[in-house]
Short mmCIF file of C-alpha atoms in Angstrom, two decimals:
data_model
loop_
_atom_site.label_atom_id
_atom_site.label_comp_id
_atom_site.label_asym_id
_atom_site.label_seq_id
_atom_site.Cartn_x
_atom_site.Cartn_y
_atom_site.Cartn_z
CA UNK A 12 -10.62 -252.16 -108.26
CA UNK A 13 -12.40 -251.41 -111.31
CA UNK A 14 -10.61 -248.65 -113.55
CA UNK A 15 -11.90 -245.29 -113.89
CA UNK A 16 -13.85 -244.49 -117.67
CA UNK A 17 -13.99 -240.78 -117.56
CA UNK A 18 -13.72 -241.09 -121.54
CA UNK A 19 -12.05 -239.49 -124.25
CA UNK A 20 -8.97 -236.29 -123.85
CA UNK A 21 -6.75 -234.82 -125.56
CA UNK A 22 -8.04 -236.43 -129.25
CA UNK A 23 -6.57 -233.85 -131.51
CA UNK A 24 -8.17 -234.18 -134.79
CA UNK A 25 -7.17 -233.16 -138.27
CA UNK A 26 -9.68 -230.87 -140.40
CA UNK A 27 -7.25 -230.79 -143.68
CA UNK A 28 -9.63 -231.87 -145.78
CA UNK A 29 -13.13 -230.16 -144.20
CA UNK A 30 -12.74 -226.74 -146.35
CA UNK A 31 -14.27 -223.93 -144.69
CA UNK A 32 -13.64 -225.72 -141.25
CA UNK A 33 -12.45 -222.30 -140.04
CA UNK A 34 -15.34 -220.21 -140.83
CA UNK A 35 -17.38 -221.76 -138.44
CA UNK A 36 -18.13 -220.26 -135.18
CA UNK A 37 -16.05 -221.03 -132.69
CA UNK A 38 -19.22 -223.02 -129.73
CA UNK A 39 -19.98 -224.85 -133.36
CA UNK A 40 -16.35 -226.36 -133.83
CA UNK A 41 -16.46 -227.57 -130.66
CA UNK A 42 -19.26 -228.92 -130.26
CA UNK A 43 -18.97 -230.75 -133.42
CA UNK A 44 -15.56 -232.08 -132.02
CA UNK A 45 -17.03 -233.02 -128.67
CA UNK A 46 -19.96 -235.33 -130.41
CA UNK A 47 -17.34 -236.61 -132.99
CA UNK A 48 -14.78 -238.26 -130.49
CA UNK A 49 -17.30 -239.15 -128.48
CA UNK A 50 -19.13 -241.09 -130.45
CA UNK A 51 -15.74 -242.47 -132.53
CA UNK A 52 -14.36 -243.13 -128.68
CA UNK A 53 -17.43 -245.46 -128.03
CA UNK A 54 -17.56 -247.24 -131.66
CA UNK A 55 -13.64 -247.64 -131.33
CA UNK A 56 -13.70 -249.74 -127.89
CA UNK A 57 -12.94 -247.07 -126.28
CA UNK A 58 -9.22 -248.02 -126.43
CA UNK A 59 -7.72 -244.65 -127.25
CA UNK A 60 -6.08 -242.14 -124.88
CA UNK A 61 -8.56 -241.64 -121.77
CA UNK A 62 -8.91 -238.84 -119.61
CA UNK A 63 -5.81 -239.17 -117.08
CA UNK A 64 -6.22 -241.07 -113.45
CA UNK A 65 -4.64 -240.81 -110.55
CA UNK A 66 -3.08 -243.98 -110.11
CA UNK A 67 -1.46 -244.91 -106.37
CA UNK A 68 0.51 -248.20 -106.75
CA UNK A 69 0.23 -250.41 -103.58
CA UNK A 70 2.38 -253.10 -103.42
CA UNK A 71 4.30 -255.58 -100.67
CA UNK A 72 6.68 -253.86 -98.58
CA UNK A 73 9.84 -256.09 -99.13
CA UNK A 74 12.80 -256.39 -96.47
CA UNK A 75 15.99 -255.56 -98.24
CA UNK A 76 14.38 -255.02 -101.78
CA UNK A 77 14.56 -252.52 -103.91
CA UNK A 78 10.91 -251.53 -104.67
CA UNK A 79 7.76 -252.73 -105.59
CA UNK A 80 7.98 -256.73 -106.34
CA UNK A 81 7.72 -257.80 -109.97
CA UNK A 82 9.20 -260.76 -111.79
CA UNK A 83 10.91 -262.93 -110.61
CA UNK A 84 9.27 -262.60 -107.04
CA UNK A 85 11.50 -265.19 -104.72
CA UNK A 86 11.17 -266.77 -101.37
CA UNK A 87 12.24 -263.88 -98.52
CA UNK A 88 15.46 -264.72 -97.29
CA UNK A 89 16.57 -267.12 -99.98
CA UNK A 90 18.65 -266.67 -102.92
CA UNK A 91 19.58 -268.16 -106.10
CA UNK A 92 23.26 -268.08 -104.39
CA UNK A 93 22.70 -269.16 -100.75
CA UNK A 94 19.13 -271.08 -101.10
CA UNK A 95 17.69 -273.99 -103.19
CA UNK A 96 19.55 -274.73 -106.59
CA UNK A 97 16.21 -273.32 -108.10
CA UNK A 98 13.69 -270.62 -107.52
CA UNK A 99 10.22 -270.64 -108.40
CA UNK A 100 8.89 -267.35 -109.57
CA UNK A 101 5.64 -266.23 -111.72
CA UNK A 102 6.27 -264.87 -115.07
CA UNK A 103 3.36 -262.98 -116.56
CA UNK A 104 1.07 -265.38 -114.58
CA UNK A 105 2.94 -267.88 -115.65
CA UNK A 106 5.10 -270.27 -112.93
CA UNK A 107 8.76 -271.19 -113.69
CA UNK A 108 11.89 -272.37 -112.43
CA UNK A 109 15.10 -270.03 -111.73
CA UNK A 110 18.18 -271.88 -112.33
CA UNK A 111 20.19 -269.43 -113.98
CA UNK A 112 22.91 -267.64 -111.81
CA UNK A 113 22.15 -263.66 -111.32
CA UNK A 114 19.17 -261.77 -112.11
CA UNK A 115 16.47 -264.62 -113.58
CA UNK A 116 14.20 -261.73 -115.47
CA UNK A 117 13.98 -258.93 -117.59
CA UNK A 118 12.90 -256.44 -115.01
CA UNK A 119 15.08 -253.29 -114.38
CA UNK A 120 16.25 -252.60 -110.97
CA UNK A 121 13.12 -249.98 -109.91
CA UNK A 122 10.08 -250.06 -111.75
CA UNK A 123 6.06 -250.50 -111.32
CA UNK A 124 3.51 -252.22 -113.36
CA UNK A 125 0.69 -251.12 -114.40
CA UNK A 126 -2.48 -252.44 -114.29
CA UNK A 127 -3.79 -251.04 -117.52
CA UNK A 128 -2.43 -249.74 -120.65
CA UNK A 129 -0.95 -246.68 -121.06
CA UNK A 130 -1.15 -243.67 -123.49
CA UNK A 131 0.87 -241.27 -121.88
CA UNK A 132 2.36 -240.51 -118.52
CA UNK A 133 1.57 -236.65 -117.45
CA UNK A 134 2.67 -236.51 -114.39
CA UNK A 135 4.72 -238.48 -110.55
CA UNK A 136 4.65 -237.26 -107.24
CA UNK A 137 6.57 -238.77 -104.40
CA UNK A 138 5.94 -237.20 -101.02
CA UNK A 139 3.78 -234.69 -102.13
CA UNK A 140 6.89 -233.18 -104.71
CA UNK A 141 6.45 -233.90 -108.65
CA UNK A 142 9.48 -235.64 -110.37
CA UNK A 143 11.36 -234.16 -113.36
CA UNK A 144 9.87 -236.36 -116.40
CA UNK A 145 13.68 -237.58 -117.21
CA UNK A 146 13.57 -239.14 -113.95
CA UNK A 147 11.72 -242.15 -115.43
CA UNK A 148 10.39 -243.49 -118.76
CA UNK A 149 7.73 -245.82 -120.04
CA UNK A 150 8.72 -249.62 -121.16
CA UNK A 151 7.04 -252.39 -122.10
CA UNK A 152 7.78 -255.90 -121.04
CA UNK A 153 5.68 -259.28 -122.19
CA UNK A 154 2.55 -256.40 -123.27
CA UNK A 155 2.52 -254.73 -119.77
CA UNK A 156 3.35 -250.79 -119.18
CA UNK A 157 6.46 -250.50 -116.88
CA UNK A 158 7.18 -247.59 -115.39
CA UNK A 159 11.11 -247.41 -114.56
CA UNK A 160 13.16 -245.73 -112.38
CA UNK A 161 16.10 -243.97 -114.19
CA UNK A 162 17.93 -240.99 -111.66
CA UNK A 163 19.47 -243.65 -109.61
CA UNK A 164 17.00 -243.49 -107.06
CA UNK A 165 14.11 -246.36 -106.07
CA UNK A 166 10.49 -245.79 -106.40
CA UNK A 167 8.83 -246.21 -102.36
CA UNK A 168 8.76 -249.54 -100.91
CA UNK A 169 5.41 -249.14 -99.67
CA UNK A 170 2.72 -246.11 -99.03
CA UNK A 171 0.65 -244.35 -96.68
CA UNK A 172 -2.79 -244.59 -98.59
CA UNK A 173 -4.45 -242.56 -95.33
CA UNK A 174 -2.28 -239.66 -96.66
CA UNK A 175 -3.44 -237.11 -99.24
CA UNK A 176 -1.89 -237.96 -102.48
CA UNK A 177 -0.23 -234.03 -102.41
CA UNK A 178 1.48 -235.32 -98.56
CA UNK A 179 4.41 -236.47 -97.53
CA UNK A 180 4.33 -240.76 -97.18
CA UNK A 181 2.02 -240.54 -101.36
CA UNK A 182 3.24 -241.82 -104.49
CA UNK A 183 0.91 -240.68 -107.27
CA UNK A 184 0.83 -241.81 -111.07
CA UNK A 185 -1.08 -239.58 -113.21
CA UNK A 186 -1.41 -241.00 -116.84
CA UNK A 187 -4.09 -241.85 -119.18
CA UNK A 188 -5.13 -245.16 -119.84
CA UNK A 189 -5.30 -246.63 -123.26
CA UNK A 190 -3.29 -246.38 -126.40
CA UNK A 191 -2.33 -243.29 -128.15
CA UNK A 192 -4.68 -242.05 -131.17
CA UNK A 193 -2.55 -242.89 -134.54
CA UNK A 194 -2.90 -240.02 -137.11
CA UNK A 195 -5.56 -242.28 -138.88
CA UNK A 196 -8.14 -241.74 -135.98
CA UNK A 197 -7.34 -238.18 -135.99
CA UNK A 198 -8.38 -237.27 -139.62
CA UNK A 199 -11.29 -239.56 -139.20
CA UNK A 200 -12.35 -237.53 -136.07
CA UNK A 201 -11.66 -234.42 -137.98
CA UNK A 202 -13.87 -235.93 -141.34
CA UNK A 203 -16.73 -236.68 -138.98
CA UNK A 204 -16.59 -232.90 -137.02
CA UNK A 205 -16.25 -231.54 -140.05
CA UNK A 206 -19.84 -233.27 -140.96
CA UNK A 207 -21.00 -232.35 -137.74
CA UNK A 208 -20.36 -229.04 -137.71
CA UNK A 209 -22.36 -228.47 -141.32
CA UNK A 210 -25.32 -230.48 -140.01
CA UNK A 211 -25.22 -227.70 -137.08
CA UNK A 212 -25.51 -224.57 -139.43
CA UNK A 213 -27.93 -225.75 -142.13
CA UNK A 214 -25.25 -226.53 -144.79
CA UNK A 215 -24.97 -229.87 -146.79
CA UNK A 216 -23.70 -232.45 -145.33
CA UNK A 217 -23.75 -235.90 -145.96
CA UNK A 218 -24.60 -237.67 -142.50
CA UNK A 219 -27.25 -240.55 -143.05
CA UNK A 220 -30.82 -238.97 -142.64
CA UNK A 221 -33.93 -240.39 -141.36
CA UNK A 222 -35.40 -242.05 -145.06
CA UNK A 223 -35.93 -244.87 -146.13
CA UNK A 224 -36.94 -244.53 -149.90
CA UNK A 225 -37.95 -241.26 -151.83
CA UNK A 226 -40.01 -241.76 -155.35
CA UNK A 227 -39.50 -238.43 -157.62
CA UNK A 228 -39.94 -238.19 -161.26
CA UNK A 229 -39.47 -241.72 -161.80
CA UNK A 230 -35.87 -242.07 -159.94
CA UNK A 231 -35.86 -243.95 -156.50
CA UNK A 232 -33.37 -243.18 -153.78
CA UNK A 233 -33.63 -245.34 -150.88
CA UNK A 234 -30.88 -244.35 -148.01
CA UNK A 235 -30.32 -246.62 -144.85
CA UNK A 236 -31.85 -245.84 -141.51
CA UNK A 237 -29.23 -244.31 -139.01
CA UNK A 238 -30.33 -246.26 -136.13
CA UNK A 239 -29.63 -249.51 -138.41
CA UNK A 240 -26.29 -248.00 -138.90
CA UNK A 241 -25.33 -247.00 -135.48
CA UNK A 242 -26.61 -250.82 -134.66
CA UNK A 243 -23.43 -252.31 -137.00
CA UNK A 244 -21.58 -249.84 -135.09
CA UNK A 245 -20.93 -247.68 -137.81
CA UNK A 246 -21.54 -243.73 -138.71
CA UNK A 247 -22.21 -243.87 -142.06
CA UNK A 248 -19.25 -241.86 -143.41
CA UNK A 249 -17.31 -244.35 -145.97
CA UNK A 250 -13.79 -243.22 -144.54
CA UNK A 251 -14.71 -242.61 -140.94
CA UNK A 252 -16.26 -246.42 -141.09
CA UNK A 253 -13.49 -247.98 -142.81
CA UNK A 254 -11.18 -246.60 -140.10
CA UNK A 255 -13.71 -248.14 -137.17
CA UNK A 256 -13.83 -251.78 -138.87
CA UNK A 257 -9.61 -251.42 -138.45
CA UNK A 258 -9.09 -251.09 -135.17
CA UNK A 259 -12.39 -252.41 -133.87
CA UNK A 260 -13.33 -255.07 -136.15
CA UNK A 261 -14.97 -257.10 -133.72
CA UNK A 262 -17.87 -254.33 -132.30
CA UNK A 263 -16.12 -254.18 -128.88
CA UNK A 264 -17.95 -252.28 -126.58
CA UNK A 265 -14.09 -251.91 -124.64
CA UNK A 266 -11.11 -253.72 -124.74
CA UNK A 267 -10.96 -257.00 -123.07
CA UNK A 268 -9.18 -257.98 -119.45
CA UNK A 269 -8.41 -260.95 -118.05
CA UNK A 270 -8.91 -261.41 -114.53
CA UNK A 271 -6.09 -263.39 -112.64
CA UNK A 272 -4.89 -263.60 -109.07
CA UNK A 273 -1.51 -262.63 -110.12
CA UNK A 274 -2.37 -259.11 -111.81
CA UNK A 275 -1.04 -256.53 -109.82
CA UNK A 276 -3.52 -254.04 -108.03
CA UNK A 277 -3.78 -250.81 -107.65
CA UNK A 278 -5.67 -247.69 -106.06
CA UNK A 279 -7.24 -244.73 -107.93
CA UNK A 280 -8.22 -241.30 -106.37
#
């Protein structure tokens, strides 16, 4: 199932450096701020926090596990102790042998993958009842968000997706997808607002205009076309652009997935 692109949340950006930033009426700030992460969200990949999903793991109900399968996944009913003197298992789509004695992974006892990255974690509900945040915590293991189990009790076995996800039988992820904005992205937001914002009440600003060359008393200006600009993916700001080409230096329209009969699967409400 295809994730959920509801776009950019919960961008803060940073208006240091836009002097008079303040002044502005309030619908102009954020409107400027609305266009400005917008537009960065799309010319970045849109690989920055996302507006936060509902996200209802689904997984194979194991007999005598403790949770939602994850690496190493073994044969039911055999052991590295009582079965074959090795195991194969999948590791990060990846098959191997298990011939070590013990645990064979990295996993922790209780956790769930998920299948996208993740900025943040708001919120868990199990059986309609949200869980105290120290409950769990976010890892990371081989590039792929973990979400771990950490009061000494299991996350569900299985769930009851004909159930609300507020009802008793739910187990209910809400996070946002992506990566958290560095403080770069945030004063380049704020630069470009800041722009925005002066274009909106008739000040100067220096957005690109629509002109291609100007003759006048023997000086030429020529200034690029925006819609050649917004073609490379740019905005036109120096600072703003140099801040796009790092993190997207390759145009991408959003970050790439791989496809693979081994990712792990999900449902979204």
């Amino acid at each position: 199932m295809a994730v959920p692109v509801p776009g950019p949340c919960e961008w803060p950006i940073d208006t240091t450096c836009c002097s008079g930033w303040d002044a502005y009426p309030e619908e102009v700030r954020e409107r400027a701020t609305s266009l400005a992460t917008a537009i960065l969200d799309g010319l970045t990949g849109r690989q920055f926090s996302q507006c936060a999903v509902n996200y209802r793991p689904c997984g194979p109900k194991c007999q005598g596990g403790a949770g939602y399968l994850s690496w190493p996944v073994g044969t039911p009913g055999v052991s590295a102790g009582g079965g074959p003197w090795m195991l194969p298992y999948v590791d990060a789509g990846v098959w191997r042998n298990c011939t070590c004695s013990g645990g064979c992974s990295c996993a922790a006892r209780c956790e769930v993958p998920f299948p996208t990255s993740v900025a943040s974690v708001t919120s868990v509900t199990v059986d309609g009842l949200e869980l105290d945040p120290t409950a769990y915590r976010l890892d990371s293991w081989r590039g792929r968000p973990m979400l771990v189990r950490v009061d000494g009790d299991c996350w569900p076995t299985c769930q009851d997706m004909t159930v609300g996800p507020d009802e008793e039988g739910s187990f209910v992820i809400t996070y946002q997808p992506g990566r958290p904005l560095p403080v770069a992205g945030q004063i380049a937001a704020g630069e470009y607002a800041c722009e925005i914002a002066k274009a909106c009440v008739g000040a100067e600003c220096v957005l690109p205009q629509q002109m291609a060359s100007l003759s006048r008393n023997g000086v030429d200006i020529e200034v690029v076309d925006p819609t050649t600009i917004a073609e490379e993916g740019l905005t036109g700001l120096q600072n703003v652009d140099l801040w796009i080409r790092s993190v997207n230096p390759a145009r991408r329209a959003q970050r790439s997935r791989v496809a693979s009969v081994d990712t792990y699967r999900g449902r979204f409400s």
